[in-house]
Amino acid sequence: MTSDSDPQLDEHLRAAPLPDGMLARLRRIADEPQWDEARIDTELQQVEMPAGFTQRLRELGSDLAADHQQDVVLNQVEIPWGLQARLKNIAAARPVFYGRRLAVAALLLLTLNLVQGALLTGAAWVGRPPAQALQRVVVDSQPLNLTARFTPIFESTAALPAVTPRPAPVRLSPDLVHDATQVSLAVWEPDPPGPAGTLFRELAAGFHPESDLLATRYGLLTSPYSSAVDLPDLEVASTPQPRGMEPPLTPGFDRRFLLKNWTHPVVVPALNRKLLDSPAPFSTGSDSFEAAERQMQQGRWPDPRQVRVEDFLAATSVGLDAPAAGRLKPQLNAAPGLFRPSAHALYASVQAGPQSTRQTPAAHLTLVIDISAAPGAAQRLQMVREAVAELFQYMNGRDRLSILLVEDEPRMIIEGASRLNASEVHFALAQAEPAVSPDLSAGLHRALLTADPIEEQHTLAKRVLLVTDGRSQIAPALSDKLCELMRLSAEAEGETHIVTIGSREFPTAAKLCQAGGGNLSAARNARDLRYAMLRVVTGDSPVIAAEVTAQIHFNPQRVIAYRMLGHESVALGGLLSGEASVEIRALESAGVLFEVWLRGDGEGQVARLETHWRDPQTGESQTATAVLRASQVATEFAKGPPALQQAVLSAQVAEVLRDSPFAGERDLTNVRAALHEHESQLRFYPGYERLRQLVDRLSTFRRMR
């Protein structure tokens, strides 16, 4: 049964006209609440019925009855057979229809590709030149014609000289094995075979004269150099890393400028006195500078988003006057700007002294280099060269260094070098090449058994350090024998350490280090490798200051504005900042560069640097302060200390490479000219040479923007 809904009833009722005076009577009833129901009924009965109202009510009732009768009749009608199934098929037909259209489109695309491939194959086959038949070449070689008189070997037996018996080999007694340096042996070796003997030996080894004549005449036509050595490592996409200093939330610091340009804005302390104090975050990492060097060697322009000013400063830093052993010295230096004359360059830095203690007075380090000819091998070998070159400044007069290259046959290229032989070691390492098929087990065995050639060997601690890229493998049986040999060496106060470079892990490294009484560590760059070597040589940690933090305070009477170069934290909107502290190691320097705008001339303090750190030996907190006065500011850039000049040049190179808005219209051509202008003062520093090579090479590239 159906019935009118509420909207239909409302429509019917609203169509009925109101009787005359009904609205006024209803209002009067509402205004007289003392009326009872009887009076209300009486008043309503006096209302006249409109004309046709009763008839319309009767028609409405008849309509409702008719609707009910229709519902009864329709409910008795039977549903045709298969109607519900057809309705379901209609609902499911739409996805099938779209699926068929997609299948037809895929089939057409496949057919188009097949036709295109057939056309290309046919075109290549039609344009192919006809094959030439093999031709047989016959070389007519006449028999040899003797031009000299033939003389037999033996004309008479009387002319033969007497045969002198060969001396018997000398056999060593067990007592002489331990002091082989005092025994001179005459070892008998057989004479090299002649032409006939060489021929018979090669025939026995499988030589075929009819097929190997070219190899006999010209040798193997192969390259002795593996092309995979110059290939770079695969670049792995990484997640954003914590880097830089957390930007302050102080009003007056233009955080929007930082996030938009990836560069610290100019800070005006007059806007907020809290901006007079700024952190001075020191950095010792050089990842982005080394990445720029690798991209330069590959002929690519460095990625601007990966260039960081602080890494360029750390990689090319110039040391200042070293303090006493085990101490840390903060310093402040300033000079007029080289690239922005209106501003001054202020360099806040710390310099560490040498190690105060040394567990091993003198040591003989045998460095075993295991670098395979694989992608990235050239960069890893260069890392070893840089680390060894810088190791000599930490060695004392009695320390010795030997270097063994792991190849198919281990080769000792340096034996017992002192700090006076740095140039010879550098030349020998420059000739080294990555090994195509290194035999690591043989290299370690050779290093462990090599006799110490130093006369005072009984006073030198024997140390073996394996630097490996983790690609070489050692069989389990050989690994057990090496472990046993390392245990014997450890019992004789010898240690075996392993440092891995690259992304691969050496499978048996932990087992070998445990047997040799040494440590297992990883090095990401030349700095890490250098200090790993230093730790092995000295036996102590090279860390001079741990948890180093610094704060710089600017004098508002002298400083109008300043800007920090580098240490931007822009990942995740500045929420992913790096560590606030850093470790400073022996003879290491670190610094942060500011651009400052000074107010006029005069005396007084310009800035104050407060440095805090923890002594790793005692665990006590240490504090040191450095003050920069106006009279200490250099009058010319060229009169500033070399450390400040190098920092300004490195920072400008980084700002140009990263498209900093403060670089302006300057490019590498301007920076290159400035580098060569100050070459006389900086050419003796390794950091300057690395920066100059990078700029000279990149200046020849055509940058694609």
XYZ file of C-alpha atoms in Angstrom:
705
model
C 0.000 0.000 0.000
C 1.212 3.415 -0.881
C 0.378 6.731 0.660
C 1.231 10.355 0.061
C 4.386 11.510 1.696
C 4.532 14.554 3.932
C 5.537 16.944 1.112
C 2.504 15.849 -0.918
C 0.169 16.388 2.013
C 1.685 19.793 2.633
C 1.114 20.676 -0.995
C -2.555 19.607 -0.855
C -3.187 21.431 2.402
C -1.503 24.631 1.287
C -3.705 24.646 -1.816
C -6.855 24.807 0.359
C -7.978 28.452 0.907
C -8.490 29.717 4.453
C -11.977 30.810 5.456
C -12.593 34.488 5.957
C -11.817 35.598 9.478
C -10.209 32.271 10.485
C -6.723 33.736 10.935
C -8.095 36.581 13.075
C -10.058 34.141 15.187
C -7.031 31.946 15.720
C -5.006 34.926 16.834
C -7.767 35.923 19.198
C -7.837 32.420 20.618
C -4.080 32.589 21.154
C -4.432 35.951 22.888
C -7.109 34.588 25.277
C -5.538 31.640 27.095
C -8.532 31.450 29.519
C -10.660 29.732 26.872
C -11.404 26.118 27.575
C -11.816 23.344 25.012
C -15.595 23.647 24.890
C -15.463 27.284 23.933
C -12.793 26.543 21.341
C -15.043 23.881 19.802
C -17.944 26.325 19.775
C -15.911 28.962 18.036
C -14.599 26.503 15.461
C -18.089 25.197 14.710
C -19.158 28.708 13.755
C -16.557 28.767 10.982
C -18.193 28.373 7.585
C -16.967 25.593 5.342
C -15.499 26.834 2.028
C -17.230 25.932 -1.130
C -16.092 22.587 -2.511
C -14.020 21.664 0.528
C -16.038 18.571 1.360
C -15.935 17.416 -2.254
C -12.175 17.751 -2.411
C -11.771 15.691 0.756
C -13.910 12.937 -0.767
C -11.826 12.943 -3.969
C -8.645 12.692 -1.929
C -9.982 9.659 -0.091
C -10.968 7.993 -3.348
C -7.472 8.612 -4.752
C -5.889 6.937 -1.743
C -8.185 3.953 -2.128
C -7.311 3.660 -5.827
C -3.597 3.707 -5.060
C -4.040 0.947 -2.532
C -5.999 -1.136 -5.040
C -3.245 -0.702 -7.648
C -0.628 -1.894 -5.178
C -2.643 -5.012 -4.456
C -3.024 -5.793 -8.156
C 0.647 -5.219 -8.989
C 1.816 -7.394 -6.131
C -0.141 -10.289 -7.646
C 1.637 -10.021 -11.041
C 4.308 -12.760 -11.522
C 7.946 -11.765 -12.320
C 9.045 -13.002 -15.779
C 11.516 -15.914 -15.764
C 15.174 -14.763 -16.025
C 14.455 -11.095 -15.349
C 16.564 -10.933 -12.176
C 19.491 -12.713 -13.851
C 19.354 -10.268 -16.760
C 19.367 -7.353 -14.343
C 22.522 -8.755 -12.690
C 24.191 -9.200 -16.079
C 23.418 -5.601 -16.978
C 25.112 -4.402 -13.750
C 28.210 -6.521 -14.440
C 28.428 -5.622 -18.127
C 29.984 -2.183 -17.577
C 33.390 -3.378 -16.094
C 33.623 -6.063 -18.776
C 33.006 -3.431 -21.422
C 35.868 -1.255 -20.164
C 38.152 -4.298 -19.792
C 37.563 -5.234 -23.416
C 38.420 -1.732 -24.528
C 41.705 -1.836 -22.573
C 42.575 -5.254 -24.029
C 41.952 -4.006 -27.553
C 44.138 -0.946 -26.909
C 46.982 -3.115 -25.545
C 46.710 -5.462 -28.527
C 46.885 -2.535 -30.942
C 49.949 -1.136 -29.152
C 51.693 -4.526 -29.249
C 50.897 -4.904 -32.939
C 52.277 -1.438 -33.633
C 55.540 -2.280 -31.817
C 55.901 -5.558 -33.717
C 55.358 -3.816 -37.040
C 57.888 -1.124 -36.127
C 60.461 -3.747 -35.073
C 59.917 -5.681 -38.293
C 60.412 -2.528 -40.362
C 63.635 -1.636 -38.540
C 64.966 -5.186 -38.857
C 64.173 -5.248 -42.551
C 65.827 -1.890 -43.115
C 68.959 -3.049 -41.295
C 69.051 -6.303 -43.254
C 68.572 -4.565 -46.623
C 71.367 -2.073 -45.878
C 73.779 -4.768 -44.691
C 76.811 -5.194 -46.996
C 77.295 -8.633 -48.539
C 79.526 -10.985 -46.608
C 82.874 -11.720 -48.152
C 84.033 -15.277 -48.446
C 87.034 -16.339 -46.396
C 90.218 -16.414 -48.389
C 93.050 -18.774 -47.728
C 96.504 -17.243 -47.818
C 99.475 -19.534 -48.375
C 102.852 -18.168 -47.327
C 105.548 -19.820 -49.434
C 108.578 -20.180 -47.174
C 111.646 -21.706 -48.728
C 113.981 -23.903 -46.686
C 116.783 -22.146 -44.865
C 119.962 -21.692 -46.875
C 123.117 -22.004 -44.805
C 125.635 -19.298 -45.676
C 128.311 -20.351 -43.176
C 130.295 -23.501 -42.778
C 128.585 -26.057 -40.530
C 130.718 -27.015 -37.561
C 129.721 -30.009 -35.455
C 129.380 -29.555 -31.717
C 131.769 -32.306 -30.746
C 134.884 -32.618 -32.906
C 136.858 -34.489 -30.295
C 136.297 -35.443 -26.694
C 139.747 -34.303 -25.719
C 138.800 -30.630 -26.020
C 136.050 -30.785 -23.398
C 136.877 -28.962 -20.145
C 136.586 -30.687 -16.818
C 133.179 -30.444 -15.198
C 133.119 -28.678 -11.835
C 130.548 -30.178 -9.470
C 127.841 -27.743 -8.242
C 127.798 -26.939 -4.519
C 125.146 -28.636 -2.472
C 122.287 -26.410 -1.167
C 122.811 -24.982 2.312
C 120.284 -26.229 4.845
C 119.425 -23.948 7.747
C 119.419 -25.211 11.282
C 116.525 -24.184 13.563
C 118.879 -21.893 15.504
C 119.752 -19.874 12.417
C 116.158 -19.323 11.282
C 115.489 -16.745 14.022
C 118.469 -14.582 13.000
C 118.383 -14.662 9.235
C 119.860 -11.172 8.996
C 123.264 -12.505 10.172
C 123.514 -15.365 7.611
C 124.559 -14.859 3.991
C 123.327 -17.734 1.822
C 124.621 -18.768 -1.599
C 121.459 -20.288 -3.042
C 121.889 -22.412 -6.164
C 119.472 -21.684 -8.975
C 119.314 -23.604 -12.258
C 120.422 -21.891 -15.448
C 117.607 -20.522 -17.612
C 116.654 -22.850 -20.467
C 117.795 -22.143 -24.003
C 115.590 -21.889 -27.096
C 115.143 -25.641 -27.377
C 114.392 -26.030 -23.687
C 111.871 -23.191 -23.856
C 110.161 -24.815 -26.834
C 109.918 -28.227 -25.149
C 108.588 -26.649 -21.939
C 105.883 -24.741 -23.825
C 104.920 -27.842 -25.809
C 104.526 -29.745 -22.548
C 102.321 -26.920 -21.221
C 99.931 -27.196 -24.188
C 101.497 -24.891 -26.772
C 100.156 -25.413 -30.313
C 102.499 -24.008 -32.999
C 99.786 -24.001 -35.665
C 97.404 -21.799 -33.655
C 99.583 -19.824 -31.234
C 102.104 -18.260 -33.614
C 100.703 -14.735 -33.128
C 100.898 -15.064 -29.359
C 104.476 -16.302 -29.671
C 105.467 -13.471 -31.982
C 103.599 -10.513 -30.440
C 102.562 -11.682 -26.989
C 99.066 -11.394 -25.511
C 97.186 -8.547 -27.176
C 95.406 -7.406 -24.002
C 95.394 -4.308 -21.855
C 97.328 -4.471 -18.575
C 94.938 -1.896 -17.093
C 91.367 -2.572 -16.045
C 88.870 -0.002 -17.302
C 86.697 -0.617 -14.242
C 89.219 1.205 -12.051
C 88.124 4.640 -13.265
C 84.414 3.901 -12.957
C 82.785 5.669 -10.006
C 80.827 3.968 -7.279
C 77.120 3.635 -7.836
C 75.284 6.613 -6.392
C 72.648 5.490 -3.941
C 69.703 7.787 -3.307
C 69.689 8.506 0.404
C 67.225 10.090 2.772
C 67.867 13.619 4.096
C 70.718 13.554 6.588
C 70.944 15.726 9.724
C 73.220 18.607 8.768
C 73.762 22.173 9.801
C 72.714 24.362 12.697
C 69.136 24.615 13.876
C 67.896 28.075 12.835
C 66.905 30.313 15.749
C 63.280 31.155 16.440
C 64.218 34.660 17.568
C 62.203 37.488 15.948
C 64.418 39.320 13.485
C 65.952 36.192 11.942
C 64.657 35.815 8.374
C 63.766 32.134 8.445
C 61.824 32.413 5.181
C 64.966 33.600 3.358
C 66.896 30.612 4.727
C 64.345 28.039 3.570
C 63.934 29.678 0.163
C 67.600 30.231 -0.734
C 69.298 27.544 1.387
C 71.620 30.254 2.715
C 71.821 32.059 6.037
C 70.397 35.591 5.847
C 72.074 38.782 6.996
C 71.335 39.231 10.704
C 70.909 42.734 12.151
C 71.354 42.588 15.965
C 69.557 45.929 16.374
C 66.276 44.130 15.609
C 66.667 41.868 18.630
C 69.434 41.853 21.215
C 69.284 38.055 21.384
C 70.830 38.010 17.911
C 74.086 39.422 19.326
C 74.978 35.857 20.351
C 75.376 33.221 17.665
C 76.531 29.601 17.809
C 79.856 28.904 16.109
C 79.424 25.304 14.941
C 82.759 23.727 14.028
C 82.855 21.018 11.380
C 85.559 18.493 10.446
C 83.712 16.556 7.724
C 84.575 16.983 4.062
C 82.017 14.757 2.329
C 80.645 17.306 -0.135
C 84.131 18.515 -1.131
C 85.249 14.960 -1.872
C 82.014 14.376 -3.795
C 82.772 17.486 -5.872
C 86.251 16.112 -6.606
C 84.788 12.794 -7.758
C 82.244 14.514 -9.988
C 85.019 16.705 -11.398
C 87.037 13.593 -12.312
C 83.951 12.212 -14.067
C 83.549 15.421 -16.074
C 80.402 16.530 -14.239
C 79.466 19.772 -12.531
C 78.786 19.313 -8.792
C 75.174 19.248 -7.695
C 74.458 22.669 -6.097
C 72.176 21.127 -3.455
C 74.999 18.866 -2.242
C 77.683 21.549 -1.897
C 78.226 22.691 1.693
C 80.495 25.558 2.662
C 81.596 23.985 5.952
C 82.852 20.866 4.138
C 84.957 23.002 1.796
C 86.441 24.835 4.792
C 87.272 21.571 6.584
C 88.818 19.895 3.525
C 91.105 22.821 2.695
C 91.766 24.254 6.153
C 95.166 25.707 7.017
C 96.432 25.076 10.514
C 97.307 27.867 12.928
C 99.984 27.958 15.600
C 99.628 24.710 17.539
C 99.214 24.989 21.323
C 100.825 22.732 23.901
C 100.346 18.974 23.745
C 96.834 17.880 24.632
C 95.415 21.416 24.546
C 92.871 23.263 22.391
C 93.306 26.907 21.423
C 90.455 29.123 20.086
C 91.337 32.054 17.823
C 89.587 34.977 16.107
C 90.951 36.670 12.979
C 89.438 39.310 10.696
C 90.377 41.153 7.521
C 88.605 43.211 4.832
C 86.523 41.113 2.469
C 88.105 39.990 -0.791
C 84.915 39.607 -2.824
C 82.737 42.105 -0.890
C 84.767 45.185 0.103
C 81.940 46.621 2.216
C 82.159 43.694 4.647
C 84.906 42.066 6.698
C 85.696 38.363 6.897
C 85.791 37.029 10.466
C 87.220 33.533 10.980
C 86.531 31.787 14.293
C 88.657 28.664 14.661
C 90.197 26.186 17.079
C 93.581 24.482 16.781
C 94.524 21.276 18.615
C 98.014 20.437 19.791
C 99.813 17.105 19.469
C 99.044 14.079 21.591
C 100.120 14.488 25.189
C 100.629 10.783 25.868
C 101.647 7.823 23.764
C 101.267 4.235 24.856
C 103.697 2.946 22.215
C 106.997 4.914 22.260
C 107.950 3.721 18.769
C 106.340 1.350 16.296
C 106.967 -0.303 12.962
C 103.723 -0.172 10.974
C 103.311 -2.596 8.076
C 100.514 -1.197 5.938
C 98.783 -3.834 3.787
C 96.778 -2.230 0.953
C 94.061 -4.423 -0.582
C 92.166 -2.500 -3.267
C 90.620 -4.430 -6.136
C 90.185 -3.173 -9.689
C 86.490 -2.344 -9.349
C 84.311 0.761 -9.721
C 85.555 3.454 -7.351
C 89.005 1.856 -6.922
C 90.845 4.965 -8.129
C 89.102 7.136 -5.508
C 89.818 4.649 -2.716
C 93.481 4.397 -3.676
C 93.725 8.191 -3.712
C 92.228 8.210 -0.218
C 95.037 5.923 0.956
C 97.675 8.154 -0.663
C 96.335 11.260 1.103
C 96.103 9.519 4.477
C 99.667 8.165 4.276
C 101.023 11.548 3.148
C 99.510 13.250 6.202
C 100.562 10.461 8.584
C 104.231 11.497 8.473
C 103.597 14.727 10.403
C 102.464 12.617 13.379
C 105.378 10.129 13.352
C 108.377 10.587 15.612
C 111.981 9.986 14.624
C 111.941 6.300 15.554
C 108.678 5.243 13.902
C 108.971 3.186 10.735
C 106.557 2.449 7.905
C 106.460 -0.455 5.440
C 103.882 -0.781 2.674
C 102.800 -4.028 1.016
C 100.491 -4.142 -1.995
C 98.114 -7.101 -2.237
C 98.220 -8.342 -5.823
C 98.246 -11.768 -7.458
C 101.675 -11.967 -5.803
C 102.171 -9.655 -2.778
C 104.705 -6.913 -3.432
C 106.562 -4.908 -0.787
C 107.108 -1.409 -2.185
C 108.393 0.345 0.971
C 110.438 -1.123 3.816
C 111.332 0.675 7.022
C 110.672 4.250 5.895
C 111.045 7.048 8.439
C 109.517 10.501 8.428
C 112.514 11.656 6.374
C 111.478 9.362 3.511
C 108.083 10.971 2.884
C 108.910 11.900 -0.722
C 110.013 8.340 -1.575
C 106.829 6.916 -0.081
C 104.707 9.423 -1.990
C 106.418 8.487 -5.259
C 106.009 4.747 -4.630
C 102.295 5.092 -3.856
C 101.794 7.246 -6.947
C 102.935 4.273 -9.056
C 100.583 1.815 -7.330
C 97.570 0.491 -9.212
C 94.479 -1.423 -8.048
C 94.947 -5.186 -8.240
C 93.035 -7.184 -10.845
C 93.186 -10.497 -8.938
C 94.501 -9.813 -5.420
C 95.487 -12.685 -3.143
C 94.625 -11.327 0.300
C 95.602 -14.449 2.240
C 99.081 -14.418 0.699
C 99.425 -10.702 1.421
C 98.550 -11.077 5.104
C 100.825 -14.094 5.395
C 103.694 -12.111 3.877
C 103.087 -9.136 6.164
C 103.013 -11.269 9.305
C 106.188 -13.172 8.442
C 108.241 -10.269 7.081
C 111.352 -9.767 9.189
C 111.758 -6.280 10.607
C 114.727 -4.708 8.777
C 115.295 -2.060 11.457
C 118.359 -2.559 13.614
C 116.565 -1.576 16.812
C 113.719 -3.981 16.038
C 113.624 -5.245 19.599
C 112.526 -1.762 20.754
C 109.844 -1.224 18.077
C 106.293 -2.442 18.531
C 105.249 -4.422 15.469
C 101.883 -3.398 14.050
C 100.094 -4.699 10.940
C 97.230 -2.644 9.485
C 95.113 -4.023 6.640
C 93.302 -1.397 4.553
C 90.767 -3.234 2.394
C 87.775 -2.438 0.236
C 86.115 -5.703 1.320
C 86.031 -7.304 -2.130
C 88.703 -9.946 -1.569
C 87.681 -13.257 -0.053
C 89.629 -15.699 2.099
C 88.858 -19.410 2.061
C 87.748 -20.804 5.461
C 90.748 -23.136 5.668
C 93.189 -20.295 4.989
C 91.298 -18.053 7.387
C 91.849 -20.516 10.224
C 95.571 -20.701 9.451
C 95.835 -16.902 9.354
C 94.049 -16.661 12.694
C 96.528 -19.079 14.211
C 99.431 -17.072 12.804
C 97.912 -13.846 14.154
C 97.561 -15.391 17.602
C 101.240 -16.263 17.586
C 102.075 -12.717 16.486
C 99.862 -11.265 19.232
C 101.647 -13.392 21.829
C 104.889 -11.788 20.641
C 103.372 -8.310 21.267
C 102.345 -7.844 17.660
C 98.906 -6.542 16.716
C 96.834 -6.832 13.539
C 94.211 -4.185 12.783
C 91.755 -3.856 9.886
C 90.209 -0.718 8.382
C 87.506 -1.090 5.723
C 86.940 1.586 3.096
C 83.999 1.649 0.757
C 80.521 0.203 1.193
C 81.389 -3.504 1.351
C 81.986 -5.454 4.544
C 84.887 -7.849 4.939
C 83.260 -11.189 5.956
C 86.039 -12.519 8.231
C 87.371 -9.160 9.445
C 86.002 -9.442 12.984
C 87.385 -12.966 13.354
C 90.856 -11.945 12.163
C 90.966 -8.852 14.399
C 89.980 -10.881 17.422
C 92.759 -13.363 16.711
C 95.316 -10.610 16.084
C 94.429 -8.562 19.156
C 93.526 -5.512 17.073
C 90.540 -3.336 16.245
C 88.105 -3.271 13.329
C 87.007 0.150 12.080
C 85.609 1.834 8.976
C 86.861 4.956 7.192
C 84.678 7.169 5.013
C 87.413 9.571 3.967
C 91.134 10.235 4.182
C 90.722 11.931 7.570
C 89.190 8.849 9.177
C 91.851 6.620 7.632
C 94.668 8.909 8.781
C 93.541 8.859 12.391
C 92.974 5.101 12.276
C 96.630 4.730 11.256
C 97.694 7.161 13.979
C 95.793 5.192 16.608
C 97.561 1.999 15.531
C 101.000 3.643 15.595
C 100.663 5.425 18.942
C 98.359 2.995 20.714
C 96.231 5.881 22.052
C 93.162 7.741 20.860
C 94.084 10.840 18.838
C 91.088 12.803 20.208
C 92.284 15.949 21.984
C 88.888 17.515 22.745
C 85.468 15.863 22.823
C 82.026 17.501 22.661
C 83.443 20.811 21.415
C 80.918 23.663 21.247
C 81.433 27.396 20.777
C 79.459 30.630 21.084
C 80.406 33.973 19.564
C 79.237 37.321 20.975
C 79.259 40.443 18.778
C 79.712 43.922 20.221
C 76.682 46.035 19.159
C 78.843 49.175 19.290
C 81.059 47.805 16.521
C 79.007 45.251 14.550
C 76.088 46.455 12.427
C 75.210 43.104 10.846
C 76.699 39.674 10.234
C 76.111 36.539 8.187
C 77.239 32.964 8.819
C 78.597 31.052 5.822
C 77.544 27.422 5.743
C 75.931 25.209 8.382
C 72.443 25.648 6.896
C 69.777 23.244 8.122
C 67.020 23.218 5.517
C 65.983 19.551 5.413
C 62.369 19.093 6.517
C 61.944 22.834 6.977
C 64.970 23.180 9.229
C 63.821 20.504 11.660
C 66.596 18.036 10.746
C 69.702 19.713 12.164
C 73.070 18.089 12.812
C 75.096 17.494 15.939
C 75.837 20.573 17.990
C 79.267 19.281 19.087
C 82.311 17.840 17.341
C 85.535 15.980 18.153
C 88.874 17.680 17.502
C 91.865 15.365 17.053
C 95.615 15.828 17.293
C 97.009 18.750 15.230
C 93.569 19.274 13.693
C 91.954 22.642 13.070
C 88.328 23.592 12.483
C 86.632 26.894 11.895
C 83.513 28.799 10.893
C 83.469 31.892 8.681
C 81.334 35.027 9.164
C 80.797 38.128 7.086
C 80.503 41.165 9.375
C 79.679 44.793 8.675
C 81.567 47.039 11.087
C 80.662 50.547 12.226
C 83.408 53.112 11.516
C 86.906 53.088 12.966
C 87.892 52.994 16.572
C 89.094 50.845 19.401
C 87.299 48.322 21.505
C 86.197 44.744 21.312
C 84.643 43.444 18.100
C 83.728 39.878 19.072
C 84.362 37.270 21.758
C 84.565 33.495 21.176
C 83.855 31.108 24.056
C 84.764 27.454 23.479
C 83.743 24.555 25.706
C 84.894 20.946 25.495
C 85.490 17.811 27.531
C 88.960 16.403 28.119
C 88.815 12.745 26.944
C 91.643 11.756 29.290
C 90.202 13.114 32.549
C 86.555 13.712 31.615
C 86.710 17.270 33.012
C 85.023 20.225 31.294
C 87.332 22.848 29.821
C 86.683 26.434 28.681
C 88.786 28.866 26.679
C 88.024 32.373 25.381
C 89.405 34.360 22.468
C 88.800 38.110 21.992
C 89.106 40.108 18.765
C 89.786 43.815 19.153
C 89.526 46.471 16.483
C 93.290 46.977 16.501
C 93.782 43.280 15.620
C 91.723 43.471 12.420
C 94.024 43.359 9.397
C 94.028 46.476 7.232
C 94.236 44.459 3.983
C 93.093 41.009 2.983
C 96.602 39.997 1.925
C 97.885 40.865 5.418
C 95.500 38.456 7.111
C 96.707 35.041 8.321
C 96.851 32.232 5.706
C 94.093 30.346 7.515
C 91.654 33.236 6.989
C 92.673 33.745 3.342
C 92.222 30.057 2.585
C 88.826 30.000 4.332
C 87.554 32.995 2.320
C 88.657 31.468 -0.999
C 87.158 28.062 -0.174
C 83.872 29.583 0.971
C 83.598 31.665 -2.198
C 84.139 28.580 -4.384
C 81.402 26.755 -2.487
C 78.978 29.686 -2.746
C 79.501 29.909 -6.509
C 78.973 26.169 -6.932
C 75.791 26.179 -4.838
C 74.330 29.261 -6.581
C 74.201 31.353 -3.438
C 72.379 34.677 -3.843
C 75.376 36.338 -2.160
C 77.704 35.138 -4.940
C 76.163 37.738 -7.234
C 77.530 37.878 -10.766
C 80.819 36.267 -9.775
C 81.739 32.902 -11.255
C 84.685 30.530 -11.040
C 86.683 32.768 -13.364
C 86.839 35.479 -10.689
C 87.644 32.970 -7.961
C 90.338 31.367 -10.101
C 91.970 34.745 -10.646
C 91.926 35.391 -6.886
C 93.451 31.961 -6.209
C 96.361 32.613 -8.539
C 96.775 36.123 -7.133
C 97.392 34.744 -3.614
C 99.336 31.675 -4.737
C 102.633 32.963 -3.341
C 101.283 32.890 0.231
C 99.226 29.680 0.069
C 100.935 27.357 -2.411
C 102.791 25.428 0.297
C 99.553 24.244 1.934
C 97.941 20.989 0.671
C 94.441 22.422 1.027
C 95.216 25.250 -1.380
C 96.521 22.830 -4.001
C 93.364 20.681 -3.796
C 91.145 23.742 -4.140
C 93.160 25.130 -7.063
C 93.010 21.832 -8.972
C 89.250 21.665 -8.462
C 88.675 25.223 -9.679
C 91.059 24.910 -12.647
C 89.339 21.753 -13.846
C 85.780 23.002 -13.324
C 86.605 26.247 -15.128
C 86.983 24.237 -18.334
C 83.492 22.715 -18.033
C 80.439 24.159 -19.667
C 77.790 24.305 -17.023
C 74.305 23.219 -18.047
C 71.680 25.107 -16.066
